[in-house]
Coordinates of C-alpha atoms in Angstrom, one line a residue:
Chain S
M1 CA 55.0 -72.1 89.3
T2 CA 54.6 -71.3 92.9
H3 CA 53.6 -68.2 95.0
H4 CA 57.0 -68.3 96.9
L5 CA 59.0 -67.6 94.1
P6 CA 62.8 -68.6 95.0
L7 CA 64.1 -65.0 95.2
G8 CA 65.6 -63.0 97.4
P9 CA 64.1 -60.0 99.1
G10 CA 63.8 -56.4 98.1
R11 CA 60.8 -54.5 97.1
E12 CA 61.3 -55.5 93.0
F13 CA 61.3 -59.3 93.8
D14 CA 58.1 -58.5 95.8
R15 CA 56.7 -57.2 92.6
I16 CA 57.7 -59.9 90.8
R17 CA 56.2 -62.3 93.6
A18 CA 52.6 -60.6 93.5
I19 CA 52.9 -61.0 89.6
A20 CA 53.5 -64.8 89.7
A21 CA 50.7 -65.0 92.7
A22 CA 48.1 -63.1 90.1
L23 CA 49.4 -65.0 87.0
G24 CA 49.3 -68.4 88.6
P25 CA 49.5 -71.2 85.9
A26 CA 49.6 -68.3 83.5
A27 CA 53.5 -68.1 84.2
S28 CA 55.7 -70.6 83.9
S29 CA 59.5 -69.9 85.0
L30 CA 59.2 -66.1 86.5
G31 CA 62.6 -65.2 88.6
G32 CA 65.4 -66.6 87.0
D33 CA 67.7 -65.2 84.6
C34 CA 66.3 -67.2 81.5
A35 CA 63.2 -68.9 80.6
L36 CA 63.8 -72.3 79.1
I37 CA 61.9 -73.9 76.6
P38 CA 62.7 -77.7 75.8
D39 CA 64.3 -78.1 72.4
V40 CA 65.6 -81.0 70.6
D41 CA 69.4 -80.1 71.3
G42 CA 68.5 -78.9 74.8
F43 CA 67.1 -75.9 75.4
L44 CA 66.3 -72.3 74.3
A45 CA 67.1 -69.6 76.6
V46 CA 65.6 -66.3 76.3
S47 CA 64.8 -63.8 78.6
T48 CA 63.9 -59.8 78.5
D49 CA 65.7 -57.0 79.6
V50 CA 64.8 -53.2 79.8
S51 CA 67.3 -49.8 80.0
V52 CA 65.1 -46.4 80.7
E53 CA 66.6 -43.1 80.6
G54 CA 66.2 -41.5 83.7
V55 CA 66.6 -44.6 85.1
H56 CA 69.3 -47.0 83.9
F57 CA 71.1 -43.8 82.4
R58 CA 70.8 -40.8 82.0
R59 CA 71.7 -39.0 78.1
P60 CA 74.7 -37.0 78.6
W61 CA 76.4 -40.2 80.1
L62 CA 76.4 -41.7 77.0
S63 CA 76.5 -41.8 73.3
S64 CA 73.6 -43.3 71.4
E65 CA 75.8 -46.1 70.3
E66 CA 76.6 -46.6 73.7
I67 CA 72.9 -47.0 74.9
G68 CA 72.5 -49.6 72.4
W69 CA 75.5 -51.6 73.4
R70 CA 74.9 -51.4 77.4
A71 CA 71.2 -52.2 77.0
T72 CA 71.9 -55.4 74.9
A73 CA 75.2 -56.4 76.8
S74 CA 72.6 -56.2 80.0
A75 CA 70.7 -58.7 78.1
L76 CA 72.9 -60.8 77.0
S77 CA 74.6 -60.9 80.4
D78 CA 71.5 -63.3 81.3
L79 CA 72.5 -65.9 78.7
A80 CA 76.0 -66.1 79.8
A81 CA 74.8 -66.8 83.1
T82 CA 72.8 -69.7 81.6
A83 CA 75.6 -71.0 79.6
A84 CA 73.4 -70.5 76.7
T85 CA 75.2 -69.4 72.9
P86 CA 73.7 -66.3 71.7
V87 CA 71.2 -67.0 68.9
G88 CA 70.1 -63.2 68.6
V89 CA 67.8 -60.3 69.8
L90 CA 64.8 -58.3 69.5
T91 CA 64.5 -54.7 70.1
A92 CA 61.8 -53.1 71.1
V93 CA 62.5 -49.0 71.1
T94 CA 60.5 -45.6 72.2
I95 CA 62.6 -42.6 71.2
P96 CA 61.4 -39.2 73.1
A97 CA 60.2 -36.2 71.2
D98 CA 64.0 -34.5 71.0
G99 CA 65.7 -37.9 69.6
S100 CA 66.9 -38.1 65.8
D101 CA 66.4 -40.5 62.9
D102 CA 70.2 -40.6 63.3
D103 CA 70.3 -41.0 67.1
L104 CA 68.0 -44.3 67.1
V105 CA 70.1 -45.6 64.0
A106 CA 73.1 -44.9 66.0
V107 CA 71.1 -46.9 69.4
M108 CA 70.5 -49.8 67.1
R109 CA 74.3 -50.1 66.1
G110 CA 75.6 -50.7 69.2
V111 CA 72.6 -53.1 69.6
G112 CA 74.2 -54.7 66.5
D113 CA 77.7 -54.6 67.7
A114 CA 76.9 -56.2 71.1
A115 CA 74.6 -59.1 69.1
T116 CA 77.2 -59.7 66.7
A117 CA 80.2 -59.4 69.2
A118 CA 78.5 -62.1 71.0
G119 CA 78.2 -64.0 68.1
G120 CA 74.3 -63.1 67.4
T121 CA 72.3 -61.3 65.1
V122 CA 69.5 -58.6 65.2
L123 CA 66.2 -60.7 64.6
G124 CA 63.8 -58.3 64.7
G125 CA 61.9 -55.2 66.4
D126 CA 59.5 -52.4 66.9
L127 CA 60.0 -48.5 67.0
S128 CA 57.5 -46.1 68.7
R129 CA 57.4 -42.4 69.9
G130 CA 57.6 -42.3 73.8
A131 CA 58.3 -39.9 76.6
A132 CA 61.8 -40.8 77.0
W133 CA 64.5 -43.5 75.7
C134 CA 63.6 -47.1 76.7
I135 CA 65.2 -49.9 74.9
A136 CA 63.6 -53.7 75.9
V137 CA 66.2 -56.2 74.7
T138 CA 65.0 -59.7 74.1
V139 CA 67.8 -62.4 73.7
L140 CA 67.6 -65.8 72.3
G141 CA 70.3 -68.6 72.8
R142 CA 70.5 -72.2 73.1
A143 CA 71.5 -74.3 75.5
A144 CA 72.5 -77.8 75.6
R145 CA 72.9 -78.3 79.3
P146 CA 71.9 -74.9 81.2
L147 CA 72.4 -73.1 83.8
T148 CA 70.2 -71.8 86.7
R149 CA 70.6 -70.0 90.1
A150 CA 69.5 -73.6 91.8
G151 CA 71.3 -76.5 92.3
A152 CA 74.3 -75.1 94.3
V153 CA 74.4 -77.8 97.4
P154 CA 76.6 -77.8 100.5
G155 CA 80.3 -77.9 100.0
D156 CA 80.1 -76.2 97.1
R157 CA 82.3 -73.0 96.8
V158 CA 81.7 -69.4 95.4
W159 CA 83.2 -67.9 92.8
V160 CA 83.2 -64.3 91.2
T161 CA 84.3 -63.5 87.7
G162 CA 86.2 -60.2 86.8
S163 CA 86.7 -56.8 88.9
L164 CA 83.9 -55.2 90.8
G165 CA 82.9 -52.0 91.5
A166 CA 84.1 -49.7 87.9
A167 CA 80.7 -49.7 86.6
R168 CA 79.3 -48.0 90.2
T169 CA 82.4 -45.7 90.2
A170 CA 81.6 -43.6 87.0
L171 CA 77.7 -43.8 88.4
V172 CA 79.3 -42.0 91.3
H173 CA 81.1 -39.8 89.3
W174 CA 78.3 -38.5 87.2
Q175 CA 76.1 -38.4 90.4
R176 CA 78.2 -36.1 91.8
G177 CA 78.4 -33.9 88.2
E178 CA 82.1 -35.1 87.6
P179 CA 83.1 -36.8 84.5
P180 CA 84.1 -40.7 85.3
P181 CA 87.6 -42.0 84.9
A182 CA 87.9 -43.8 81.4
D183 CA 88.3 -47.7 83.0
A184 CA 85.1 -46.5 84.9
R185 CA 83.4 -44.9 82.3
Q186 CA 84.1 -48.2 79.9
A187 CA 82.7 -50.5 82.5
F188 CA 79.5 -48.9 82.7
A189 CA 79.1 -47.6 78.9
R190 CA 80.3 -51.4 77.0
P191 CA 80.0 -53.7 80.0
E192 CA 81.4 -57.2 78.2
P193 CA 78.7 -60.1 79.1
R194 CA 80.6 -63.3 80.0
I195 CA 79.3 -65.8 77.5
A196 CA 82.8 -67.5 76.7
V197 CA 83.4 -67.4 80.7
G198 CA 80.0 -69.0 81.2
A199 CA 79.8 -71.5 78.9
K200 CA 83.3 -72.9 80.3
L201 CA 82.4 -72.8 83.9
A202 CA 79.1 -74.9 82.9
A203 CA 81.5 -77.4 80.8
L204 CA 83.9 -77.4 84.0
G205 CA 81.0 -78.8 86.3
A206 CA 79.4 -75.6 88.1
H207 CA 76.3 -76.2 89.9
A208 CA 74.5 -72.5 89.8
M209 CA 75.3 -69.5 88.2
L210 CA 73.8 -65.9 88.2
D211 CA 74.9 -62.2 87.0
L212 CA 75.6 -59.7 89.1
S213 CA 73.0 -57.0 87.5
D214 CA 72.3 -55.5 91.3
G215 CA 76.1 -56.6 92.6
V216 CA 77.3 -59.7 95.0
A217 CA 74.4 -57.9 97.9
G218 CA 71.6 -57.8 95.9
D219 CA 72.2 -61.0 93.8
A220 CA 73.8 -63.7 96.3
P221 CA 70.5 -64.1 97.7
H222 CA 68.7 -65.4 94.7
L223 CA 71.0 -68.3 94.4
A224 CA 70.7 -69.1 97.9
A225 CA 67.0 -68.7 97.3
A226 CA 66.9 -70.7 94.3
S227 CA 69.3 -73.3 95.3
G228 CA 67.5 -73.9 98.3
V229 CA 71.2 -73.4 100.6
A230 CA 73.0 -70.7 102.7
L231 CA 75.7 -68.8 101.5
S232 CA 79.1 -67.6 103.2
I233 CA 80.4 -64.8 101.3
E234 CA 83.9 -63.1 102.1
V235 CA 83.4 -59.7 101.7
D236 CA 86.9 -58.9 101.8
R237 CA 87.7 -61.7 99.0
L238 CA 85.9 -59.9 96.6
P239 CA 88.2 -59.0 93.6
V240 CA 88.0 -54.8 93.5
A241 CA 88.4 -52.9 90.1
P242 CA 91.6 -50.8 90.8
V243 CA 89.2 -47.4 89.5
A244 CA 86.7 -48.6 92.5
L245 CA 89.4 -49.1 95.0
A246 CA 90.9 -45.7 94.0
E247 CA 87.3 -44.0 94.6
A248 CA 86.3 -46.0 97.8
Q249 CA 89.6 -45.0 99.3
R250 CA 88.8 -41.4 98.3
T251 CA 85.4 -40.8 99.5
G252 CA 86.2 -42.8 102.9
V253 CA 84.0 -45.8 101.8
D254 CA 85.1 -49.4 102.7
T255 CA 86.7 -51.0 99.7
A256 CA 84.8 -54.3 100.3
R257 CA 81.6 -53.2 101.2
F258 CA 81.5 -50.3 97.9
A259 CA 82.4 -53.3 95.3
A260 CA 79.9 -55.3 97.4
E261 CA 77.0 -53.1 96.6
A262 CA 78.0 -52.0 93.5
G263 CA 75.5 -52.7 90.6
E264 CA 75.8 -53.0 87.2
D265 CA 79.0 -55.0 86.7
Y266 CA 77.5 -58.0 84.5
E267 CA 80.0 -60.5 86.0
L268 CA 79.1 -63.8 87.2
L269 CA 78.8 -65.4 90.7
V270 CA 79.1 -69.2 90.3
A271 CA 78.9 -71.8 92.8
L272 CA 81.4 -74.4 92.0
P273 CA 82.2 -78.0 93.7
P274 CA 85.2 -78.2 96.0
L275 CA 86.9 -80.1 93.4
F276 CA 87.1 -76.9 91.5
A277 CA 90.7 -75.7 93.0
E278 CA 92.7 -72.4 92.4
R279 CA 94.3 -74.0 89.8
D280 CA 91.9 -74.3 87.7
A281 CA 90.6 -71.3 88.3
V282 CA 94.1 -69.6 87.0
E283 CA 93.6 -72.1 83.7
L284 CA 90.2 -70.7 83.2
T285 CA 91.7 -67.0 83.6
H286 CA 94.4 -67.9 80.9
A287 CA 91.8 -69.4 78.5
C288 CA 89.3 -66.8 78.9
G289 CA 91.3 -63.8 80.1
V290 CA 88.9 -63.1 82.9
P291 CA 89.8 -63.7 86.5
L292 CA 87.9 -66.3 88.9
T293 CA 88.5 -65.2 92.3
L294 CA 87.1 -67.7 95.5
I295 CA 85.0 -65.3 97.8
G296 CA 82.9 -68.0 99.7
D297 CA 81.0 -71.6 100.4
V298 CA 77.5 -73.0 100.4
R299 CA 76.2 -74.6 103.1
A300 CA 73.0 -75.8 104.5
G301 CA 70.1 -73.5 105.2
A302 CA 69.0 -70.5 104.0
G303 CA 70.1 -67.0 103.3
V304 CA 73.6 -65.4 102.6
T305 CA 75.9 -64.5 105.5
F306 CA 78.3 -61.4 104.3
L307 CA 81.6 -61.4 106.5
L308 CA 84.0 -58.2 106.2
H309 CA 86.8 -58.1 108.6
G310 CA 85.6 -61.2 110.2
C311 CA 82.3 -60.1 111.2
E312 CA 79.1 -60.4 109.9
V313 CA 77.8 -57.2 107.9
A314 CA 74.4 -56.1 106.2
L315 CA 74.6 -54.9 102.8
S316 CA 72.2 -53.4 100.5
G317 CA 71.8 -54.6 96.8
F318 CA 71.5 -52.3 94.1
D319 CA 67.8 -51.3 93.4
H320 CA 66.8 -49.7 90.1
F321 CA 63.7 -48.8 91.2
R322 CA 65.6 -46.5 94.1
A323 CA 68.2 -45.2 91.7
Chain G
M1 CA 69.6 -59.1 55.1
T2 CA 69.8 -56.2 52.5
H3 CA 69.6 -52.1 52.2
H4 CA 66.6 -52.5 50.3
L5 CA 64.1 -54.2 52.9
P6 CA 61.0 -55.1 51.2
L7 CA 58.6 -53.0 52.9
G8 CA 55.9 -50.4 51.5
P9 CA 56.3 -46.7 52.1
G10 CA 55.9 -44.7 55.2
R11 CA 58.3 -42.7 57.5
E12 CA 58.5 -45.5 60.1
F13 CA 59.6 -48.0 57.2
D14 CA 62.6 -45.2 56.2
R15 CA 63.6 -46.0 60.0
I16 CA 63.5 -49.4 59.6
R17 CA 65.8 -49.5 56.2
A18 CA 67.8 -46.9 57.6
I19 CA 68.7 -49.3 60.5
A20 CA 69.0 -52.2 58.4
A21 CA 71.5 -50.3 56.1
A22 CA 73.7 -49.3 59.5
L23 CA 73.6 -53.1 60.7
G24 CA 74.0 -54.5 57.9
P25 CA 75.2 -58.8 58.6
A26 CA 74.4 -58.0 62.1
A27 CA 70.6 -58.2 61.1
S28 CA 69.0 -61.0 59.8
S29 CA 65.9 -60.6 59.4
L30 CA 64.1 -57.1 59.7
G31 CA 61.2 -56.5 58.4
G32 CA 58.7 -59.2 58.5
D33 CA 56.0 -60.0 61.0
C34 CA 58.4 -62.8 62.5
A35 CA 61.7 -63.8 62.5
L36 CA 61.9 -67.2 61.7
I37 CA 65.0 -69.5 63.5
P38 CA 65.4 -72.6 62.0
D39 CA 64.7 -75.6 64.4
V40 CA 64.4 -79.7 64.1
D41 CA 60.6 -79.2 63.6
G42 CA 60.4 -76.1 61.8
F43 CA 60.7 -73.0 63.0
L44 CA 60.8 -70.9 66.3
A45 CA 58.9 -67.7 65.5
V46 CA 59.8 -64.5 67.6
S47 CA 58.7 -61.2 67.3
T48 CA 58.4 -57.8 69.5
D49 CA 55.8 -55.1 70.5
V50 CA 56.1 -51.9 72.1
S51 CA 52.7 -50.5 73.6
V52 CA 53.1 -46.9 75.0
E53 CA 50.9 -44.7 76.9
G54 CA 50.2 -41.7 75.1
V55 CA 50.9 -43.2 71.8
H56 CA 49.1 -46.3 71.8
F57 CA 46.4 -45.9 74.3
R58 CA 45.5 -43.2 77.0
R59 CA 45.4 -44.3 80.3
P60 CA 41.6 -43.3 80.8
W61 CA 40.8 -45.3 77.4
L62 CA 41.6 -48.8 79.3
S63 CA 41.7 -50.4 82.6
S64 CA 45.2 -51.9 83.8
E65 CA 44.1 -55.5 82.6
E66 CA 43.0 -54.3 79.3
I67 CA 46.5 -52.6 78.7
G68 CA 48.3 -55.9 79.5
W69 CA 45.9 -58.0 77.2
R70 CA 46.2 -55.5 74.3
A71 CA 49.7 -55.0 74.6
T72 CA 49.8 -59.1 74.4
A73 CA 47.4 -59.4 71.9
S74 CA 48.9 -57.2 69.4
A75 CA 51.9 -59.2 69.6
L76 CA 50.5 -62.5 69.4
S77 CA 49.3 -61.4 65.8
D78 CA 52.5 -61.5 64.2
L79 CA 52.3 -64.9 65.7
A80 CA 48.8 -65.5 64.1
A81 CA 50.2 -64.1 60.7
T82 CA 53.3 -66.4 60.8
A83 CA 50.7 -69.5 61.2
A84 CA 52.7 -70.1 64.7
T85 CA 51.8 -71.9 67.5
P86 CA 52.1 -69.7 70.5
V87 CA 54.6 -71.1 73.0
G88 CA 54.8 -68.1 75.4
V89 CA 55.3 -64.1 75.9
L90 CA 58.3 -62.2 77.9
T91 CA 57.2 -58.7 79.1
A92 CA 59.3 -55.5 79.7
V93 CA 57.2 -53.0 81.6
T94 CA 58.1 -49.3 82.6
I95 CA 55.8 -48.2 85.1
P96 CA 55.0 -44.3 85.6
A97 CA 55.1 -42.9 89.2
D98 CA 51.8 -42.5 89.6
G99 CA 51.5 -46.4 88.5
S100 CA 50.9 -48.4 91.7
D101 CA 52.0 -52.2 92.3
D102 CA 48.2 -52.9 91.9
D103 CA 48.1 -51.5 88.7
L104 CA 51.4 -53.6 87.9
V105 CA 49.6 -57.0 88.9
A106 CA 46.5 -56.3 86.9
V107 CA 48.4 -55.0 83.4
M108 CA 50.2 -58.5 84.1
R109 CA 47.5 -60.1 84.9
G110 CA 46.1 -59.5 81.4
V111 CA 48.8 -60.1 79.9
G112 CA 48.7 -63.2 81.4
D113 CA 45.0 -64.0 80.2
A114 CA 45.9 -62.8 76.8
A115 CA 49.1 -65.6 76.4
T116 CA 47.1 -68.5 77.9
A117 CA 44.2 -67.4 75.6
A118 CA 46.3 -68.2 72.8
G119 CA 47.7 -71.2 74.5
G120 CA 51.3 -70.0 75.6
T121 CA 52.5 -68.5 79.2
V122 CA 54.5 -65.9 80.8
L123 CA 58.1 -66.8 80.1
G124 CA 59.8 -64.0 81.7
G125 CA 59.9 -60.3 81.9
D126 CA 61.7 -57.0 83.3
L127 CA 60.4 -54.4 85.3
S128 CA 61.6 -50.5 85.7
R129 CA 60.7 -47.4 86.6
G130 CA 59.7 -45.3 83.6
A131 CA 58.2 -41.6 82.3
A132 CA 54.8 -43.8 81.2
W133 CA 53.6 -47.2 80.8
C134 CA 55.2 -49.0 78.1
I135 CA 55.1 -52.6 77.8
A136 CA 57.1 -54.2 75.4
V137 CA 56.0 -58.0 74.4
T138 CA 58.1 -60.6 72.9
V139 CA 56.0 -63.7 71.5
L140 CA 57.7 -67.1 71.1
G141 CA 56.0 -69.7 68.9
R142 CA 56.4 -72.6 66.8
A143 CA 55.8 -73.0 62.9
A144 CA 56.1 -76.4 60.9
R145 CA 55.4 -74.5 57.9
P146 CA 55.5 -70.7 58.6
L147 CA 53.7 -68.3 56.3
T148 CA 55.3 -64.7 55.4
R149 CA 54.6 -61.8 53.8
A150 CA 56.5 -63.2 50.6
G151 CA 55.0 -66.1 48.5
A152 CA 51.9 -64.1 46.8
V153 CA 52.1 -65.2 43.2
P154 CA 50.1 -63.6 40.2
G155 CA 46.7 -65.4 39.9
D156 CA 46.2 -65.4 43.8
R157 CA 43.3 -64.1 45.5
V158 CA 43.8 -61.6 48.2
W159 CA 41.2 -62.1 51.7
V160 CA 40.9 -60.5 54.7
T161 CA 39.2 -62.1 58.1
G162 CA 36.6 -60.1 60.4
S163 CA 35.6 -57.2 59.8
L164 CA 37.4 -53.9 59.9
G165 CA 37.0 -50.3 61.6
A166 CA 35.5 -51.3 64.8
A167 CA 38.7 -50.1 66.8
R168 CA 39.1 -46.9 64.7
T169 CA 35.9 -45.9 65.8
A170 CA 36.4 -46.4 69.7
L171 CA 39.8 -44.3 68.8
V172 CA 37.6 -41.2 67.4
H173 CA 35.0 -41.5 69.8
W174 CA 37.9 -41.0 72.8
Q175 CA 39.6 -38.4 70.8
R176 CA 36.6 -36.4 70.2
G177 CA 36.1 -36.8 74.1
E178 CA 32.9 -39.1 73.9
P179 CA 32.9 -42.9 75.4
P180 CA 32.7 -45.6 72.4
P181 CA 30.0 -47.8 71.3
A182 CA 30.5 -51.3 73.7
D183 CA 31.6 -53.0 70.3
A184 CA 34.1 -50.6 69.5
R185 CA 35.8 -50.3 72.7
Q186 CA 35.9 -54.0 72.8
A187 CA 37.4 -54.3 69.8
F188 CA 40.2 -52.0 70.6
A189 CA 40.7 -52.8 74.3
R190 CA 41.0 -56.7 73.7
P191 CA 41.7 -57.9 70.0
E192 CA 41.5 -61.4 69.5
P193 CA 44.7 -62.7 67.8
R194 CA 43.6 -64.5 64.8
I195 CA 45.9 -67.9 65.9
A196 CA 43.8 -70.6 65.0
V197 CA 42.5 -68.8 61.6
G198 CA 46.3 -68.2 60.9
A199 CA 46.9 -71.8 61.5
K200 CA 43.9 -73.2 59.4
L201 CA 44.7 -70.8 56.5
A202 CA 48.1 -72.2 56.3
A203 CA 47.2 -75.4 55.9
L204 CA 44.6 -74.9 53.5
G205 CA 47.6 -73.5 51.3
A206 CA 47.7 -69.6 52.0
H207 CA 50.7 -68.6 50.1
A208 CA 51.3 -65.1 51.7
M209 CA 49.8 -63.6 54.7
L210 CA 50.2 -60.2 57.3
D211 CA 48.3 -58.7 60.1
L212 CA 46.8 -55.4 59.6
S213 CA 48.2 -53.4 62.8
D214 CA 48.5 -50.4 60.1
G215 CA 45.3 -51.0 58.0
V216 CA 44.7 -52.6 54.8
A217 CA 46.0 -48.9 53.3
G218 CA 49.0 -49.5 55.3
D219 CA 50.0 -52.9 54.9
A220 CA 48.6 -54.4 51.8
P221 CA 51.7 -52.6 50.4
H222 CA 54.3 -54.7 52.6
L223 CA 52.8 -57.8 51.0
A224 CA 53.1 -56.4 47.8
A225 CA 56.4 -55.6 48.2
A226 CA 57.7 -58.7 49.9
S227 CA 56.0 -61.0 47.5
G228 CA 57.5 -58.8 44.4
V229 CA 53.7 -58.6 43.2
A230 CA 51.2 -56.2 42.3
L231 CA 47.9 -56.2 44.7
S232 CA 44.5 -54.8 43.1
I233 CA 41.9 -54.0 46.2
E234 CA 38.5 -53.6 45.9
V235 CA 38.1 -50.9 48.7
D236 CA 34.1 -51.5 48.6
R237 CA 34.4 -55.3 49.1
L238 CA 36.0 -54.8 52.4
P239 CA 34.0 -56.1 55.5
V240 CA 33.5 -53.0 57.6
A241 CA 32.4 -53.8 61.4
P242 CA 28.5 -52.5 61.8
V243 CA 29.8 -49.9 64.6
A244 CA 32.3 -48.6 61.9
L245 CA 29.5 -48.3 59.2
A246 CA 27.3 -46.5 62.1
E247 CA 30.4 -44.1 62.6
A248 CA 31.5 -43.6 59.0
Q249 CA 27.7 -42.5 57.8
R250 CA 27.3 -40.2 61.2
T251 CA 30.2 -38.2 60.1
G252 CA 30.3 -38.5 56.4
V253 CA 33.5 -40.2 55.6
D254 CA 33.2 -43.2 52.9
T255 CA 32.6 -46.4 54.6
A256 CA 34.6 -48.0 52.8
R257 CA 37.7 -45.9 53.0
F258 CA 37.0 -45.4 56.9
A259 CA 37.8 -49.0 57.1
A260 CA 41.2 -49.5 54.7
E261 CA 42.7 -46.7 56.5
A262 CA 41.8 -48.3 60.1
G263 CA 44.4 -49.5 61.9
E264 CA 44.4 -51.3 65.0
D265 CA 42.2 -54.2 63.8
Y266 CA 44.8 -57.2 63.8
E267 CA 42.6 -59.2 61.0
L268 CA 44.4 -61.1 58.7
L269 CA 45.7 -60.0 55.4
V270 CA 46.3 -63.6 53.1
A271 CA 46.8 -64.3 49.5
L272 CA 45.4 -67.7 48.7
P273 CA 45.4 -69.6 45.7
P274 CA 42.7 -69.2 43.0
L275 CA 41.5 -72.9 43.8
F276 CA 40.4 -71.5 47.2
A277 CA 36.8 -70.9 46.7
E278 CA 33.7 -69.3 48.4
R279 CA 32.7 -72.4 49.4
D280 CA 36.0 -73.0 51.0
A281 CA 35.7 -69.5 52.8
V282 CA 32.2 -70.3 54.5
E283 CA 33.6 -74.0 55.3
L284 CA 36.4 -71.8 57.3
T285 CA 34.1 -69.2 58.9
H286 CA 31.8 -72.4 60.2
A287 CA 35.0 -74.1 61.8
C288 CA 36.9 -70.9 63.1
G289 CA 33.7 -68.5 63.9
V290 CA 35.6 -66.0 61.6
P291 CA 34.3 -64.9 58.3
L292 CA 36.7 -64.5 55.2
T293 CA 36.1 -62.0 52.2
L294 CA 37.2 -62.0 49.1
I295 CA 38.7 -58.1 48.4
G296 CA 41.3 -58.3 45.3
D297 CA 44.0 -60.3 43.5
V298 CA 47.6 -60.6 42.9
R299 CA 49.2 -59.5 39.5
A300 CA 52.5 -59.2 38.3
G301 CA 54.3 -55.9 39.2
A302 CA 54.7 -53.5 42.1
G303 CA 52.4 -51.9 44.7
V304 CA 48.6 -51.7 45.5
T305 CA 46.2 -50.4 43.4
F306 CA 43.1 -49.6 45.9
L307 CA 40.2 -49.4 43.8
L308 CA 36.6 -47.1 45.4
H309 CA 33.8 -47.4 43.2
G310 CA 35.6 -48.4 40.2
C311 CA 38.0 -45.6 40.4
E312 CA 41.7 -45.5 41.7
V313 CA 42.4 -43.8 44.7
A314 CA 45.3 -42.8 47.2
L315 CA 44.8 -44.3 51.0
S316 CA 47.0 -43.4 53.8
G317 CA 48.2 -46.2 56.2
F318 CA 47.6 -45.7 59.9
D319 CA 50.6 -44.1 61.3
H320 CA 51.7 -44.7 65.1
F321 CA 54.4 -42.0 65.0
R322 CA 51.8 -39.6 63.4
A323 CA 48.9 -40.8 65.6

């Protein structure tokens, strides 16, 4: 544990750095996707994620089941990034005065669906009254050979799974008071943690990985900082979800920038050695049904350079404290 | 997993039963103190506990450090009840608009202090804005031979650690708008999870154990239900904290009833075979510095009989949803 946690910039990460400084040796592995506890067959991977009404979602946007699914899927995404196999989840749920027992059961049904879809179970939890719905999900998994954000080396290439921007498209529709297109809504309400792809990428020799809860712009700097390398990312190469393409064009925003600054996608950003070729990516896509797109490379140095139409640009990460 | 979870009565437990029914096979071990995941050397024990401002505590009662300590100690108490050795904790913290970064760091210092006092570390966490302070703590431990609430058999005797009622004394003072006596305040603000005593009781052959977050009146029925036995508890025998004795006498409440219905004590209720004698209890007290008091016995049947001055009485458990 160091006071200089290898995290990228941002106020949320300044808070985590301040906590790590105060905790000193009482903290052991803050700042990564999962904590890794040595086990006989490898590691136990654990992570906690909290979803709060009014911050991460608003009640009218989602059904109770979707609130539970989304909270759980976003936590499971940290296991995916660690190449861990889910064992189970624990949930601490606070229920506002206007929340019924039926709502609670439906939220927990969503939690259970997301856990079983990923191969795990609901191991336990706690309930309390509260001012708003708040679902804290702890995930446990096992990883024989876990991946972390550290491990990328100069010469590696940077890839991203799936497509980006659909969840943000739903968010901007809701914020404008419009119903989002079905694809966008689905991406936000029922994200699919990339468990199988994460495990496959680890088996194929990936060096470092993280999940994109705060977008490529927000999260790529963490991978660079943890690995002690520089990343160069060609933003034009980002795989943009069709529904996000339509949204960016309609509102006159640069498509690539829209996708790079979009949070909540829960896709994986991964550094693979140069031997991993486009052909391997096509095979992986066939095996897992998830596209893998080359978006940049790893160099000696520090920080992330984002190139848009050949020019360096400054991008903003997605910040839940600000949202 | 069954739809008829072996839990005692109460609306919170009706909610847990409804969740278990909805989850079916997606749930694996709801209703106990900890979930137990088989490991090579025994079991990994995990549990989640949530502490919410306005429900479990009010801001003016506690310092930020105490909010963190108390939330963490109450979660660690579930490891104590399982006879597990703490590995670490994860925390999901929501911070209200009037909460500063300094408050957050102080809360986490309290979390770290409680984790290290129990032999663990802070493994990770998540932060979010929220409507109130809400600290969800997940604890992880290892247990070679875990204890659960199931396992008590007729002929066993029922014991309780420490003394009861001090935390409730603090609570009733605050609710009356009075500052609580120092001993009462300390019991509420900085409870000590009974980690060492729990491990020692397991080693001495305890059959079943749980921690008293909802008081003897609220929690004893869970041990009876999980073990499929009846308990007879002589409420007059309960070890009452001196400060609780003074409070009960001052307000004209029956002392034993006050202690039996007091939540938040985080003492252990344990079923030990009859071979375990008063002499062994004295030895344990010398070894661990925590008294152990004989309060009842285990019989064939179901439910808990509370005897007060020789007569059967109905008692109420402490309910966070109601508090």
